[in-house]
Tab-separated table of C-alpha atoms in Angstrom:
chain	number	residue	atom	x	y	z
S	1	UNK	CA	-73.129	-4.305	37.624
S	2	UNK	CA	-70.162	-2.733	39.391
S	3	UNK	CA	-67.074	-2.831	37.230
S	4	UNK	CA	-63.885	-4.303	38.694
S	5	UNK	CA	-60.964	-1.906	38.719
S	6	UNK	CA	-57.780	-2.919	36.926
S	7	UNK	CA	-54.389	-1.180	36.984
S	8	UNK	CA	-51.843	-1.537	34.194
S	9	UNK	CA	-48.189	-1.566	35.210
S	10	UNK	CA	-46.115	-0.513	32.186
S	11	UNK	CA	-47.057	1.374	29.044
S	12	UNK	CA	-45.048	-0.173	26.236
S	13	UNK	CA	-46.583	-2.078	23.316
S	14	UNK	CA	-48.357	-4.589	25.570
S	15	UNK	CA	-49.417	-2.009	28.161
S	16	UNK	CA	-51.044	0.076	25.435
S	17	UNK	CA	-52.790	-3.040	24.130
S	18	UNK	CA	-54.108	-3.814	27.610
S	19	UNK	CA	-55.395	-0.259	28.071
S	20	UNK	CA	-57.268	-0.443	24.766
S	21	UNK	CA	-58.811	-3.800	25.723
S	22	UNK	CA	-59.927	-2.409	29.072
S	23	UNK	CA	-61.537	0.593	27.396
S	24	UNK	CA	-64.050	-1.696	25.659
S	25	UNK	CA	-64.485	-4.341	28.387
S	26	UNK	CA	-68.105	-4.305	29.628
S	27	UNK	CA	-67.289	-5.451	33.165
S	28	UNK	CA	-63.846	-3.947	33.849
S	29	UNK	CA	-62.475	-0.422	34.077
S	30	UNK	CA	-59.009	1.103	33.983
S	31	UNK	CA	-58.030	2.296	37.468
S	32	UNK	CA	-54.793	3.856	36.251
S	33	UNK	CA	-51.333	3.233	34.865
S	34	UNK	CA	-48.227	2.719	37.007
S	35	UNK	CA	-44.854	3.905	35.640
S	36	UNK	CA	-41.436	4.854	36.976
S	37	UNK	CA	-39.648	6.439	34.019
S	38	UNK	CA	-40.283	10.179	33.691
S	39	UNK	CA	-40.340	10.079	29.896
S	40	UNK	CA	-42.876	7.234	29.904
S	41	UNK	CA	-45.000	9.135	32.422
S	42	UNK	CA	-45.145	12.195	30.150
S	43	UNK	CA	-45.991	10.039	27.122
S	44	UNK	CA	-48.734	8.195	29.020
S	45	UNK	CA	-50.250	11.421	30.358
S	46	UNK	CA	-50.465	12.806	26.827
S	47	UNK	CA	-52.108	9.601	25.544
S	48	UNK	CA	-54.480	8.838	28.397
S	49	UNK	CA	-56.028	12.203	29.199
S	50	UNK	CA	-57.792	12.038	32.564
S	51	UNK	CA	-56.638	8.492	33.416
S	52	UNK	CA	-54.417	8.573	36.540
S	53	UNK	CA	-50.726	7.924	35.856
S	54	UNK	CA	-48.816	7.258	39.074
S	55	UNK	CA	-45.468	5.935	40.296
S	56	UNK	CA	-46.862	3.499	42.862
S	57	UNK	CA	-49.905	1.228	42.834
S	58	UNK	CA	-50.912	2.436	46.308
S	59	UNK	CA	-51.596	5.904	44.853
S	60	UNK	CA	-54.613	4.564	42.931
S	61	UNK	CA	-58.080	4.234	44.430
S	62	UNK	CA	-59.297	0.644	44.968
S	63	UNK	CA	-57.494	-1.724	42.620
S	64	UNK	CA	-58.803	-5.296	42.241
S	65	UNK	CA	-56.049	-6.592	39.944
S	66	UNK	CA	-52.794	-5.352	38.429
S	67	UNK	CA	-51.717	-6.289	34.906
S	68	UNK	CA	-47.920	-6.527	34.755
S	69	UNK	CA	-47.140	-5.397	31.208
S	70	UNK	CA	-43.403	-5.436	31.861
S	71	UNK	CA	-40.397	-7.438	30.614
S	72	UNK	CA	-40.597	-11.047	31.816
S	73	UNK	CA	-37.435	-10.835	33.892
S	74	UNK	CA	-39.036	-8.056	35.984
S	75	UNK	CA	-42.073	-10.140	36.991
S	76	UNK	CA	-40.496	-12.286	39.771
S	77	UNK	CA	-39.473	-9.121	41.627
S	78	UNK	CA	-42.562	-7.041	40.875
S	79	UNK	CA	-45.410	-9.496	41.541
S	80	UNK	CA	-44.789	-10.571	45.190
S	81	UNK	CA	-45.113	-7.139	46.862
S	82	UNK	CA	-48.333	-6.474	44.940
S	83	UNK	CA	-49.808	-9.807	46.006
S	84	UNK	CA	-48.816	-9.011	49.595
S	85	UNK	CA	-51.180	-6.025	49.500
S	86	UNK	CA	-54.067	-8.333	48.597
S	87	UNK	CA	-54.226	-7.178	44.957
S	88	UNK	CA	-54.381	-9.936	42.327
S	89	UNK	CA	-51.730	-9.975	39.593
S	90	UNK	CA	-51.713	-11.061	35.963
S	91	UNK	CA	-48.505	-11.165	33.958
S	92	UNK	CA	-47.383	-12.183	30.478
S	93	UNK	CA	-44.172	-13.946	31.552
S	94	UNK	CA	-42.899	-15.577	28.358
S	95	UNK	CA	-40.025	-17.838	29.433
S	96	UNK	CA	-41.075	-21.467	28.989
S	97	UNK	CA	-40.105	-24.481	31.075
S	98	UNK	CA	-38.488	-24.473	34.512
S	99	UNK	CA	-38.420	-20.663	35.013
S	100	UNK	CA	-42.177	-20.485	34.432
S	101	UNK	CA	-42.906	-23.313	36.864
S	102	UNK	CA	-40.517	-21.772	39.414
S	103	UNK	CA	-42.429	-18.487	39.192
S	104	UNK	CA	-45.714	-20.320	39.750
S	105	UNK	CA	-44.269	-22.143	42.772
S	106	UNK	CA	-42.955	-18.848	44.181
S	107	UNK	CA	-46.148	-16.841	43.795
S	108	UNK	CA	-48.587	-19.548	44.879
S	109	UNK	CA	-47.862	-19.473	48.665
S	110	UNK	CA	-47.677	-15.677	48.666
S	111	UNK	CA	-51.086	-15.386	47.008
S	112	UNK	CA	-52.593	-17.980	49.341
S	113	UNK	CA	-51.226	-16.260	52.448
S	114	UNK	CA	-52.719	-12.913	51.428
S	115	UNK	CA	-56.055	-14.214	50.170
S	116	UNK	CA	-55.613	-13.319	46.523
S	117	UNK	CA	-54.645	-14.940	43.214
S	118	UNK	CA	-52.089	-14.637	40.450
S	119	UNK	CA	-52.288	-15.702	36.824
S	120	UNK	CA	-48.895	-16.137	35.218
S	121	UNK	CA	-47.903	-16.305	31.548
S	122	UNK	CA	-51.180	-14.819	30.324
S	123	UNK	CA	-49.996	-14.049	26.805
S	124	UNK	CA	-50.624	-16.091	23.710
S	125	UNK	CA	-47.547	-18.317	24.072
S	126	UNK	CA	-47.213	-19.346	26.776
S	127	UNK	CA	-50.853	-18.592	27.400
S	128	UNK	CA	-53.744	-19.245	25.043
S	129	UNK	CA	-51.550	-21.517	22.887
S	130	UNK	CA	-50.932	-23.557	26.040
S	131	UNK	CA	-54.694	-24.034	26.357
S	132	UNK	CA	-54.952	-25.051	22.702
S	133	UNK	CA	-52.090	-27.542	23.099
S	134	UNK	CA	-53.971	-29.046	26.056
S	135	UNK	CA	-57.159	-29.434	23.998
S	136	UNK	CA	-55.244	-30.898	21.049
S	137	UNK	CA	-53.745	-33.521	23.323
S	138	UNK	CA	-57.201	-34.342	24.686
S	139	UNK	CA	-58.378	-34.902	21.097
S	140	UNK	CA	-55.281	-36.849	20.046
S	141	UNK	CA	-53.799	-38.372	23.227
S	142	UNK	CA	-50.853	-40.118	21.583
S	143	UNK	CA	-48.737	-38.198	19.125
S	144	UNK	CA	-46.657	-35.054	18.669
S	145	UNK	CA	-47.608	-31.389	18.760
S	146	UNK	CA	-45.576	-28.965	16.647
S	147	UNK	CA	-45.687	-25.270	17.554
S	148	UNK	CA	-44.600	-23.095	14.641
S	149	UNK	CA	-44.223	-19.373	15.360
S	150	UNK	CA	-44.154	-16.545	12.860
S	151	UNK	CA	-42.955	-15.128	10.748
S	152	UNK	CA	-43.218	-12.089	12.975
S	153	UNK	CA	-41.758	-9.824	15.618
S	154	UNK	CA	-40.968	-11.362	18.997
S	155	UNK	CA	-41.558	-8.591	21.530
S	156	UNK	CA	-39.933	-10.500	24.383
S	157	UNK	CA	-36.734	-11.205	22.469
S	158	UNK	CA	-36.610	-7.642	21.134
S	159	UNK	CA	-36.898	-6.202	24.653
S	160	UNK	CA	-34.086	-8.456	25.869
S	161	UNK	CA	-31.731	-7.305	23.103
S	162	UNK	CA	-32.480	-3.643	23.767
S	163	UNK	CA	-31.251	-4.172	27.308
S	164	UNK	CA	-27.712	-5.013	26.170
S	165	UNK	CA	-25.079	-2.319	26.553
S	166	UNK	CA	-24.150	-0.867	23.182
S	167	UNK	CA	-27.579	-1.389	21.572
S	168	UNK	CA	-29.377	1.735	20.378
S	169	UNK	CA	-32.272	-0.091	18.704
S	170	UNK	CA	-33.105	-3.680	17.826
S	171	UNK	CA	-35.660	-6.002	16.288
S	172	UNK	CA	-35.927	-9.780	16.639
S	173	UNK	CA	-37.987	-11.721	14.103
S	174	UNK	CA	-39.037	-15.345	14.527
S	175	UNK	CA	-38.939	-17.366	11.298
S	176	UNK	CA	-40.592	-20.829	11.222
S	177	UNK	CA	-38.668	-23.718	9.672
S	178	UNK	CA	-41.472	-26.259	10.215
S	179	UNK	CA	-42.134	-29.114	12.662
S	180	UNK	CA	-41.532	-26.822	15.632
S	181	UNK	CA	-38.102	-25.582	14.520
S	182	UNK	CA	-37.278	-21.874	14.181
S	183	UNK	CA	-34.567	-19.425	13.372
S	184	UNK	CA	-34.265	-15.794	14.396
S	185	UNK	CA	-33.284	-12.733	12.405
S	186	UNK	CA	-31.907	-9.994	14.662
S	187	UNK	CA	-31.423	-6.463	13.330
S	188	UNK	CA	-29.113	-4.264	15.411
S	189	UNK	CA	-28.378	-0.564	15.480
S	190	UNK	CA	-25.375	-0.143	17.724
S	191	UNK	CA	-24.110	2.876	19.622
S	192	UNK	CA	-20.894	4.545	18.424
S	193	UNK	CA	-17.784	2.638	19.451
S	194	UNK	CA	-19.594	-0.670	20.009
S	195	UNK	CA	-17.821	-3.805	18.767
S	196	UNK	CA	-20.544	-5.496	16.680
S	197	UNK	CA	-19.013	-8.979	16.815
S	198	UNK	CA	-18.463	-8.828	20.576
S	199	UNK	CA	-22.069	-7.675	21.059
S	200	UNK	CA	-23.350	-10.546	18.917
S	201	UNK	CA	-21.324	-12.997	21.001
S	202	UNK	CA	-22.897	-11.678	24.237
S	203	UNK	CA	-26.436	-11.813	22.880
S	204	UNK	CA	-25.896	-15.332	21.539
S	205	UNK	CA	-25.114	-16.568	25.063
S	206	UNK	CA	-28.338	-15.193	26.551
S	207	UNK	CA	-30.886	-17.956	27.366
S	208	UNK	CA	-33.419	-16.267	25.065
S	209	UNK	CA	-31.119	-16.986	22.091
S	210	UNK	CA	-28.641	-19.676	23.135
S	211	UNK	CA	-30.731	-22.591	21.848
S	212	UNK	CA	-31.790	-21.135	18.483
S	213	UNK	CA	-30.294	-20.594	15.070
S	214	UNK	CA	-29.772	-16.818	15.064
S	215	UNK	CA	-28.658	-14.531	12.232
S	216	UNK	CA	-27.519	-10.994	13.087
S	217	UNK	CA	-27.650	-8.014	10.728
S	218	UNK	CA	-26.355	-4.449	11.262
S	219	UNK	CA	-29.080	-1.905	10.561
S	220	UNK	CA	-29.150	1.906	10.557
S	221	UNK	CA	-32.951	2.294	10.673
S	222	UNK	CA	-34.547	-0.508	12.673
S	223	UNK	CA	-37.921	1.261	12.930
S	224	UNK	CA	-38.304	1.052	9.159
S	225	UNK	CA	-38.490	-2.747	9.572
S	226	UNK	CA	-40.912	-2.948	12.494
S	227	UNK	CA	-44.209	-4.756	11.981
S	228	UNK	CA	-45.832	-5.981	15.202
S	229	UNK	CA	-47.720	-8.756	13.417
S	230	UNK	CA	-47.079	-12.362	14.400
S	231	UNK	CA	-48.555	-15.809	13.829
S	232	UNK	CA	-48.636	-19.355	15.148
S	233	UNK	CA	-49.528	-22.705	13.592
S	234	UNK	CA	-50.125	-25.576	16.025
S	235	UNK	CA	-50.190	-29.084	14.552
S	236	UNK	CA	-51.107	-32.247	16.425
S	237	UNK	CA	-50.561	-35.598	14.697
S	238	UNK	CA	-51.168	-38.987	16.279
S	239	UNK	CA	-53.860	-41.419	17.315
S	240	UNK	CA	-57.223	-41.262	19.097
S	241	UNK	CA	-58.075	-44.493	20.846
S	242	UNK	CA	-56.868	-47.192	18.438
S	243	UNK	CA	-57.326	-45.029	15.333
S	244	UNK	CA	-54.199	-43.608	13.751
S	245	UNK	CA	-53.649	-40.745	11.271
S	246	UNK	CA	-55.472	-38.083	13.281
S	247	UNK	CA	-54.405	-34.514	12.493
S	248	UNK	CA	-55.668	-31.294	14.063
S	249	UNK	CA	-54.489	-27.764	13.158
S	250	UNK	CA	-54.835	-24.395	14.848
S	251	UNK	CA	-53.752	-21.284	12.949
S	252	UNK	CA	-53.653	-17.733	14.299
S	253	UNK	CA	-52.387	-14.474	12.802
S	254	UNK	CA	-52.449	-11.435	15.099
S	255	UNK	CA	-51.087	-8.037	15.935
S	256	UNK	CA	-48.831	-9.138	18.761
S	257	UNK	CA	-49.333	-6.328	21.349
S	258	UNK	CA	-53.112	-6.264	20.883
S	259	UNK	CA	-53.376	-10.035	21.289
S	260	UNK	CA	-51.203	-10.085	24.396
S	261	UNK	CA	-52.992	-7.090	25.925
S	262	UNK	CA	-56.374	-8.723	25.338
S	263	UNK	CA	-55.277	-11.988	26.963
S	264	UNK	CA	-54.056	-10.014	29.991
S	265	UNK	CA	-57.445	-8.322	30.319
S	266	UNK	CA	-59.397	-11.572	29.888
S	267	UNK	CA	-57.132	-13.172	32.495
S	268	UNK	CA	-57.792	-10.237	34.844
S	269	UNK	CA	-61.457	-11.184	34.741
S	270	UNK	CA	-60.564	-14.824	35.387
S	271	UNK	CA	-58.119	-14.180	38.241
S	272	UNK	CA	-60.863	-12.486	40.255
S	273	UNK	CA	-62.939	-15.683	39.995
S	274	UNK	CA	-60.257	-18.031	41.345
S	275	UNK	CA	-59.510	-19.225	44.838
S	276	UNK	CA	-56.267	-17.890	46.352
S	277	UNK	CA	-53.146	-19.251	44.643
S	278	UNK	CA	-51.161	-19.003	41.416
S	279	UNK	CA	-52.425	-20.359	38.111
S	280	UNK	CA	-51.402	-20.862	34.516
S	281	UNK	CA	-54.045	-20.525	31.808
S	282	UNK	CA	-54.657	-24.283	31.267
S	283	UNK	CA	-55.672	-24.584	34.933
S	284	UNK	CA	-58.535	-22.084	34.619
S	285	UNK	CA	-61.999	-22.948	33.221
S	286	UNK	CA	-62.228	-21.209	29.811
S	287	UNK	CA	-65.631	-19.747	30.687
S	288	UNK	CA	-63.981	-17.690	33.461
S	289	UNK	CA	-62.209	-15.543	30.850
S	290	UNK	CA	-65.497	-14.252	29.426
S	291	UNK	CA	-67.774	-11.463	30.722
S	292	UNK	CA	-71.195	-12.445	31.986
S	293	UNK	CA	-72.674	-15.030	34.304
S	294	UNK	CA	-71.647	-18.653	33.891
S	295	UNK	CA	-75.106	-20.113	33.226
S	296	UNK	CA	-75.840	-17.675	30.382
S	297	UNK	CA	-72.390	-18.243	28.875
S	298	UNK	CA	-72.767	-22.014	28.983
S	299	UNK	CA	-76.240	-21.800	27.420
S	300	UNK	CA	-74.789	-19.790	24.520
S	301	UNK	CA	-71.510	-21.693	24.071
S	302	UNK	CA	-72.752	-25.253	24.482
């Protein structure tokens, strides 16, 4: 069986996780890593040995799909030109609601026009948790689903904070309060001369934080606090048919970058099995995420 060739764009926590998942995938292979920053290029070259590390996707030989392991706010600009070359894209865009649906609506006609496909928000939330929420609602059609994150490090929120002027290092932790409510603990190491209170005010207005209860703490050694573990507890309570008091739970505890990287790689397999267009994870048959032929997989899983 010829392995499909997958490029990884970005080599942060999630990019590293995706590379590791590709290294053990039986049907996929790493075509190379795409980076712009010179320091990141040197670090990747040291880590990856003979794996090509390039500045542009076009420098790699035959790429079937590109995994966009980049900050979410970079995806809307980065994905379209890749799709226009006929290469499929998979991203881990993590902004829920209207921005996610706008991205899907933007990429769908581009992918269709160029005969390829895109999978968006292929992380674990949004992503695999979205699939679980769909199944929970199928089991319990009337009711409420509570999504409880953490406690753990939010990579997306941490990346956003690090982009603020005056921040030298940062960590954002998600703390569950129960019934879908959360608070965030943000640890900040600021650059000399930075007004801490003014910085906090700016961060608090960012859409990533504006709707949450957030507590900020000055910190001289953020790295001493970093643990990339995370968790989620999904609860669905309601009725099935005319029967009330139905309750279904899903609990997951993971190393965040490894989980996200693995979902990206599984979605890379799935995107190559879809018709042209843009998809979220709940729209894709679950069997398409797994290696092997469909009949054998169904025989084993059913």
